[in-house]
Coordinates of C-alpha atoms in Angstrom, one line a residue:
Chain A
X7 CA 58.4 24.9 58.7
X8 CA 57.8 25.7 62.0
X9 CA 57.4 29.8 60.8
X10 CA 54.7 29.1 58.4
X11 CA 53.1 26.9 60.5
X12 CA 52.8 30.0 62.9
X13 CA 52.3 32.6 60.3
X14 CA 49.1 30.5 59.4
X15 CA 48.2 30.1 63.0
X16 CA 48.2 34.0 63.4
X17 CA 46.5 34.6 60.2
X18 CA 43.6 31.6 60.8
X19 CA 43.5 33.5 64.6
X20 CA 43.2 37.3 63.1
X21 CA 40.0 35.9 61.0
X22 CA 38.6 33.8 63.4
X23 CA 38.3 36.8 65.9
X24 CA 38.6 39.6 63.6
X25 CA 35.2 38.0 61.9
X26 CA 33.4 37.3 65.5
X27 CA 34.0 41.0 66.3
X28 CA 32.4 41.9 63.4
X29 CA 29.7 39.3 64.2
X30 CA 28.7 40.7 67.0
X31 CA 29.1 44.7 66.0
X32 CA 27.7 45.2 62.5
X33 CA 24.6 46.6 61.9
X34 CA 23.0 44.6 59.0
X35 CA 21.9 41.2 60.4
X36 CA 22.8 39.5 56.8
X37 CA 26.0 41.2 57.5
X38 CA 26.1 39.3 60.4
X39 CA 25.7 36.1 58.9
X40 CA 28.2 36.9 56.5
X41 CA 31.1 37.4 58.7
X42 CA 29.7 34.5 60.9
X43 CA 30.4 32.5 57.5
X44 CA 33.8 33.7 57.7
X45 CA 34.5 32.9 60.9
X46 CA 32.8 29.3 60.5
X47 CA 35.8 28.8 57.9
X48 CA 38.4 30.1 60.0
X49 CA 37.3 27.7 62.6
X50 CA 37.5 24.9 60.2
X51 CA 40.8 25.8 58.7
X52 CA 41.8 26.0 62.0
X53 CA 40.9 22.1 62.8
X54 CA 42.7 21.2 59.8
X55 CA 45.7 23.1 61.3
X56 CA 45.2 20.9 64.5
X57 CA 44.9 17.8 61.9
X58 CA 41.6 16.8 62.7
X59 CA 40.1 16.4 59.6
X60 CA 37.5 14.7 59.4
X61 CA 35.5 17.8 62.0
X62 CA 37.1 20.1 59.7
X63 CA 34.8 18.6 56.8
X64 CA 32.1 18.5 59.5
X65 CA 32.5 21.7 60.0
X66 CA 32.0 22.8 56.8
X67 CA 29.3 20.5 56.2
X68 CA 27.4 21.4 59.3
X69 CA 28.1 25.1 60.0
X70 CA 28.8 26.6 56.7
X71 CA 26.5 24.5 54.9
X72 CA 23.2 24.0 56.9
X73 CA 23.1 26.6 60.0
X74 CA 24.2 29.6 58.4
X75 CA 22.1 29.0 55.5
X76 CA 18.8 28.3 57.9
X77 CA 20.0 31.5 59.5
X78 CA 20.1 33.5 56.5
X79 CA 16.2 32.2 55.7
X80 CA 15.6 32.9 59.4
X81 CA 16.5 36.7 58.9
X82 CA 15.2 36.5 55.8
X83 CA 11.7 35.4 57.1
X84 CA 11.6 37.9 60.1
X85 CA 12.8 40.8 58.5
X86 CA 12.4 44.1 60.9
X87 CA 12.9 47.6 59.3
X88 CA 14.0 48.9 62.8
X89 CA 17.9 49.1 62.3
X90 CA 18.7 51.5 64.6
X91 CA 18.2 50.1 68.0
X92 CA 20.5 46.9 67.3
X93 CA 22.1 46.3 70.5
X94 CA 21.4 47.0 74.0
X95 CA 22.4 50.6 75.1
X96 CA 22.9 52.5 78.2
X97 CA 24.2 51.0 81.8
X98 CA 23.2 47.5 79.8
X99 CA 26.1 48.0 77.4
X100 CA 28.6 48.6 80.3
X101 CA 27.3 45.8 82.5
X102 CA 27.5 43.3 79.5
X103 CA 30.8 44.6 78.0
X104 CA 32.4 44.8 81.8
X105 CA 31.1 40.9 82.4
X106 CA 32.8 39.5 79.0
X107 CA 35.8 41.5 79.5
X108 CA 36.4 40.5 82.9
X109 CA 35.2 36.8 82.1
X110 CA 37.9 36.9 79.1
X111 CA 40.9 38.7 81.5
X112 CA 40.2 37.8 84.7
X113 CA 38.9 34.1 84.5
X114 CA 39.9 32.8 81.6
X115 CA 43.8 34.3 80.5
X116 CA 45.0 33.6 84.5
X117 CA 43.3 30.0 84.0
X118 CA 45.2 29.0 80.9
X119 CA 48.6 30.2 81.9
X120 CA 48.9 29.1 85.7
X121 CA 47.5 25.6 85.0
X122 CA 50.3 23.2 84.3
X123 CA 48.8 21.8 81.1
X124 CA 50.2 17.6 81.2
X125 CA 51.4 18.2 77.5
X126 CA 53.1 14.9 76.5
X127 CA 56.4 15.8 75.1
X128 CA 57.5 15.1 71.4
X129 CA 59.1 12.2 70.1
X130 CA 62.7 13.1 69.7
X131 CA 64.9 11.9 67.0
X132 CA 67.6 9.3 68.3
X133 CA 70.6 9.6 66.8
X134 CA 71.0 7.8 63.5
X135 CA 67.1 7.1 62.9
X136 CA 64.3 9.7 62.3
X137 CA 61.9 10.8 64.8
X138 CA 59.0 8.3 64.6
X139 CA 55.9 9.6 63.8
X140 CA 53.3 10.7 66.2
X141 CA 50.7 8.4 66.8
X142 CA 47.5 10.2 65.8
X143 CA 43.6 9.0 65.8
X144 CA 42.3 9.5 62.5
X145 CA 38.9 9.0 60.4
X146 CA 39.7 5.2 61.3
X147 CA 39.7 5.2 64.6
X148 CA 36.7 7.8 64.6
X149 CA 34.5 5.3 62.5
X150 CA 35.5 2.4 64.7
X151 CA 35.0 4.5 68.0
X152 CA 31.3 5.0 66.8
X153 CA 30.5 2.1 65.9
X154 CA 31.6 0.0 69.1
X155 CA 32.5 2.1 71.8
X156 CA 30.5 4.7 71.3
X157 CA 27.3 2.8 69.7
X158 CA 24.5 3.7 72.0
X159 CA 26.0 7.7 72.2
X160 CA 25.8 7.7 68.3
X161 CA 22.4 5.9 68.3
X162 CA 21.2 8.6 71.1
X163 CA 22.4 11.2 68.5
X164 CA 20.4 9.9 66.2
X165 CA 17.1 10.2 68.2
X166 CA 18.4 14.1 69.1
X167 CA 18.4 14.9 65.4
X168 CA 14.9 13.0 64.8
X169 CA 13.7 15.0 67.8
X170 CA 14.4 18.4 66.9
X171 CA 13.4 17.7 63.2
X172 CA 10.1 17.0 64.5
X173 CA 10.0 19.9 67.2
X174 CA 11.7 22.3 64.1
X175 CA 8.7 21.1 61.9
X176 CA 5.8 21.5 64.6
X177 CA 7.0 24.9 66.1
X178 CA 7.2 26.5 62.6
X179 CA 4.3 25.1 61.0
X180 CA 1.1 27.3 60.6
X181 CA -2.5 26.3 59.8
X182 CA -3.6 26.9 56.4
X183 CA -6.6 29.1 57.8
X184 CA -4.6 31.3 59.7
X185 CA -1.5 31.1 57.2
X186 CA -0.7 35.3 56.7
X187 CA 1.5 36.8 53.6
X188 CA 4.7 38.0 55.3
X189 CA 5.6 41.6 54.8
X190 CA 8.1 43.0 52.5
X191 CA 10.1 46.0 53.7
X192 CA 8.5 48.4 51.7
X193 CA 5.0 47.6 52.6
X194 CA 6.2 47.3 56.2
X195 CA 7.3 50.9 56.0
X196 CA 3.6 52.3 54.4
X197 CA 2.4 50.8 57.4
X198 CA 4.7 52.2 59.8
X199 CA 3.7 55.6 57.9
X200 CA 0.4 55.4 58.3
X201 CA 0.6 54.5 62.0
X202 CA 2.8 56.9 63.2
X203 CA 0.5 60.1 63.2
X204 CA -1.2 57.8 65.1
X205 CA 0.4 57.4 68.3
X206 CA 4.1 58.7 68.5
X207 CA 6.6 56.1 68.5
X208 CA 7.5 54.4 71.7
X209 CA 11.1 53.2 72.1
X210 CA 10.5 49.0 73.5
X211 CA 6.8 49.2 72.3
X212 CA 5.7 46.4 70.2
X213 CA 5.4 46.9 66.3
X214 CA 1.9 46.5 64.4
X215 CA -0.6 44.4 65.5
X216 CA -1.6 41.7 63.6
X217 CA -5.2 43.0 62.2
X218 CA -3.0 46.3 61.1
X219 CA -1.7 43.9 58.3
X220 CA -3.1 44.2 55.1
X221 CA -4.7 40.9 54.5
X222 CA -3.7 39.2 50.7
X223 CA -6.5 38.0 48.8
X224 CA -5.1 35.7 46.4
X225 CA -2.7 34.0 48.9
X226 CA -5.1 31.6 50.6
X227 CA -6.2 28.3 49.0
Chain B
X25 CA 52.8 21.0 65.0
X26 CA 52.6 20.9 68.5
X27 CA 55.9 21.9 69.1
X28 CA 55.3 25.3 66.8
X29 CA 52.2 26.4 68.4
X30 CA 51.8 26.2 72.0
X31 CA 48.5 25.0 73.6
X32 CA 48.3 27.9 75.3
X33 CA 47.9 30.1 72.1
X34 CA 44.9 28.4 70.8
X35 CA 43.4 27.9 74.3
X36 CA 43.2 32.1 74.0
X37 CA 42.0 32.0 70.3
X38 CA 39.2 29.7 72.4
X39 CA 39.0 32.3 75.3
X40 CA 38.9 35.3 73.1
X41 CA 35.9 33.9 70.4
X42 CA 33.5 32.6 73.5
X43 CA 33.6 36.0 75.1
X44 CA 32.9 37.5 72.2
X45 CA 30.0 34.9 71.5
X46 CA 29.0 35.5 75.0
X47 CA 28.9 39.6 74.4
X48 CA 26.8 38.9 71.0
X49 CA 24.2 36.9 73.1
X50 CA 23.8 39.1 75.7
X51 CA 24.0 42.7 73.8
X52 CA 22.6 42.2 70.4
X53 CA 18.3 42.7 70.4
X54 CA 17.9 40.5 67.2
X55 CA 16.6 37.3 67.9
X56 CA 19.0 36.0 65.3
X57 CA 21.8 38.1 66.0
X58 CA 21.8 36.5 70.2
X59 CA 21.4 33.0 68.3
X60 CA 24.7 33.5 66.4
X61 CA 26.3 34.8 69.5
X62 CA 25.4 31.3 71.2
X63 CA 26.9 29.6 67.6
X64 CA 30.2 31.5 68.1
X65 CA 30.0 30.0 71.5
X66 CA 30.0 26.4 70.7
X67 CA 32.5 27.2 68.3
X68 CA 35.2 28.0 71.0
X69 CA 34.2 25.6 72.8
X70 CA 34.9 22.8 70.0
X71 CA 38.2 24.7 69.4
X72 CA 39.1 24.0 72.8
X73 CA 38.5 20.0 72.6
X74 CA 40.2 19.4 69.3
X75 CA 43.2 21.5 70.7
X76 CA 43.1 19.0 74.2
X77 CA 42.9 16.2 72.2
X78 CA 45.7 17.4 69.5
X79 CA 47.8 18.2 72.5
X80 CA 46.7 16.1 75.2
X81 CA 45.6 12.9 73.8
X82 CA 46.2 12.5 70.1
X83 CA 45.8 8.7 70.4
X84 CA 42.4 8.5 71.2
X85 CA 39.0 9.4 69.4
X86 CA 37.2 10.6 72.6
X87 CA 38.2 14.3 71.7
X88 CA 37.1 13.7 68.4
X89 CA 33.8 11.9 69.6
X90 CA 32.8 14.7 71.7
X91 CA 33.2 17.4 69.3
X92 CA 31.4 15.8 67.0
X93 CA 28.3 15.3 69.4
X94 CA 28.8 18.9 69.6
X95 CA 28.2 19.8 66.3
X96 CA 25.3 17.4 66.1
X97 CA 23.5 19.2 69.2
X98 CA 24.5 22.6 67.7
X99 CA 22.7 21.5 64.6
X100 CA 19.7 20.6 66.5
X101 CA 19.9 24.1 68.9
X102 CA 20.0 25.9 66.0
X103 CA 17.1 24.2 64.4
X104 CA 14.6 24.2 67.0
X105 CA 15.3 27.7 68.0
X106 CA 15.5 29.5 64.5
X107 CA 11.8 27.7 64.4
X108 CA 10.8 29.3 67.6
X109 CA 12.1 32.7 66.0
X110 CA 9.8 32.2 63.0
X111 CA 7.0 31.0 65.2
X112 CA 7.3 34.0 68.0
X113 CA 7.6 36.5 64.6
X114 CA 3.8 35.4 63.7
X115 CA 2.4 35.7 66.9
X116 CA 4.0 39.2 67.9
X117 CA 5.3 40.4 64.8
X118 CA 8.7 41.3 66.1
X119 CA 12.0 39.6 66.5
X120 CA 13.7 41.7 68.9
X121 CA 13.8 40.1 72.5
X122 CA 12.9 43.1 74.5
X123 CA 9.5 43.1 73.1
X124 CA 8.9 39.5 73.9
X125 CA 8.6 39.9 77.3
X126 CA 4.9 38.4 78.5
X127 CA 6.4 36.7 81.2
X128 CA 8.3 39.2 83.0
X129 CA 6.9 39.4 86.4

């Protein structure tokens, strides 16, 4: 029992950072998202492992459900043709690779195995009777939790949610007047033609300005 | 469980998936891409309170409670700023973050 148990944990652990790597390296932003779907599950198998189940179908809910599909539109919506330049390069790279690694083996690692973690020991089987079972909070306890100890965090948690929806809607939102087609790639491209005998092409410089666009006709109204 | 896995291992599953969140955020140039780093982020961190409730307290719900709260704020993070994305993307037509930089001194 105990094998499988850790068989799973290294296999939930080889996805979990095996799909963050890939997160973080690949290329194609929607490749991105992909793997970060992948890793989203990993992390929620891996609460499930842990036997908390209830934030393992949070987790789902929440991460897989709702934020990686409002990051696919995201992408979707701000679409760039420039692939090339996809990470920071240079003295940049080295200073931001030599900060995480040293945060990961010099911080963190020497943190977790010299502190003496408290870990309450197991209950161990007496002779003649079975090991009693672990006492463990469940969905029960969770559900009573928020709604009398933790009433007025949950009711503040509320008000968070109703605040960003509001902030979400009045950031994003754009006037009908000044309400512009988006570009596809392609027509992105014809005007990245026709503006590069223009000026050569600047690495860091801006992309088109605005009145560069074509205007649509039949999108307004 | 707890006696197959030790605390220690999961802590470093933790570890190992914020500094690679924290690498995403500062090294990709995609607006979206530096946002999923900072997702990845709050990940480990939620790994590591389920695991010190698992191991720690398993009898109480505060573990529970706060990575919940987590998720909720991550929710709301990752609304309001995908909406800034799509909002800076009008005005400057660009989602990388080097070009956005109109308040560099």
């Amino acid at each position: 029992m105990n094998t499988l148990i850790q068989l799973i944990f290294g296999l939930l652990a080889a996805l979990i950072v095996g799909s963050a790597v890939m997160v973080v390296s690949v290329r194609n932003v929607i490749h991105a998202a992909l793997w970060l779907i992948a890793c989203f599950f990993g992390v929620g198998a891996l609460y499930l492992l842990l036997e908390a189940e209830f934030i393992a179908v949070a987790q789902v809910l929440v991460y897989v459900g709702a934020i990686s599909i409002l990051i696919l539109f995201a992408i979707m919506l701000t679409r760039e043709s420039e692939g090339a330049r996809y990470m920071v390069s240079g003295w940049r790279l080295v200073v931001t690779a030599i900060v995480c690694v040293a945060l990961f083996g010099a911080v963190l690692v020497p943190t977790i195995f010299t502190h003496t973690w408290n870990v309450p020991p197991p209950p161990v089987a007496t002779p003649g009777s079975p090991a009693p079972p672990e006492v463990l909070a469940g969905v029960e306890d969770l559900g009573r939790g928020f709604v009398f100890s933790y009433m007025l965090q949950f009711q503040v948690a509320g008000v968070l949610l109703t605040v960003a929806l509001i902030g979400a809607i009045v950031i994003a939102f754009e006037e009908r007047a000044r309400r512009r087609r988006v570009l596809t790639l392609a027509e992105e491209h014809e005007v990245r033609k026709r503006q590069k005998p223009a000026r050569p092409p600047v690495t860091g410089e801006r992309i088109p300005s605005p009145q560069a666009a074509p205007m649509s006709d039949g999108e307004q109204g | 469980m707890t006696n197959a896995i030790p605390l220690e291992a999961v802590l470093m599953v933790a570890a190992a998936l914020f500094c690679i969140g924290l690498f995403g955020a500062l090294a990709r140039r995609n607006m979206v891409s530096v946002l999923m780093g900072v997702e990845l982020m709050l990940n480990a961190v939620n790994i590591n309170l389920v695991a010190f409730w698992r191991y720690l307290e398993p009898g109480f719900v505060v573990g529970q409670t706060f990575a919940i709260f987590i998720i909720t704020v991550a929710a709301a993070e990752a609304a309001v700023g995908l909406a800034m994305i799509i909002a800076i993307y009008r005005t400057w037509l660009t989602s990388n973050v080097d070009n956005v930089a109109s308040m560099k001194g």
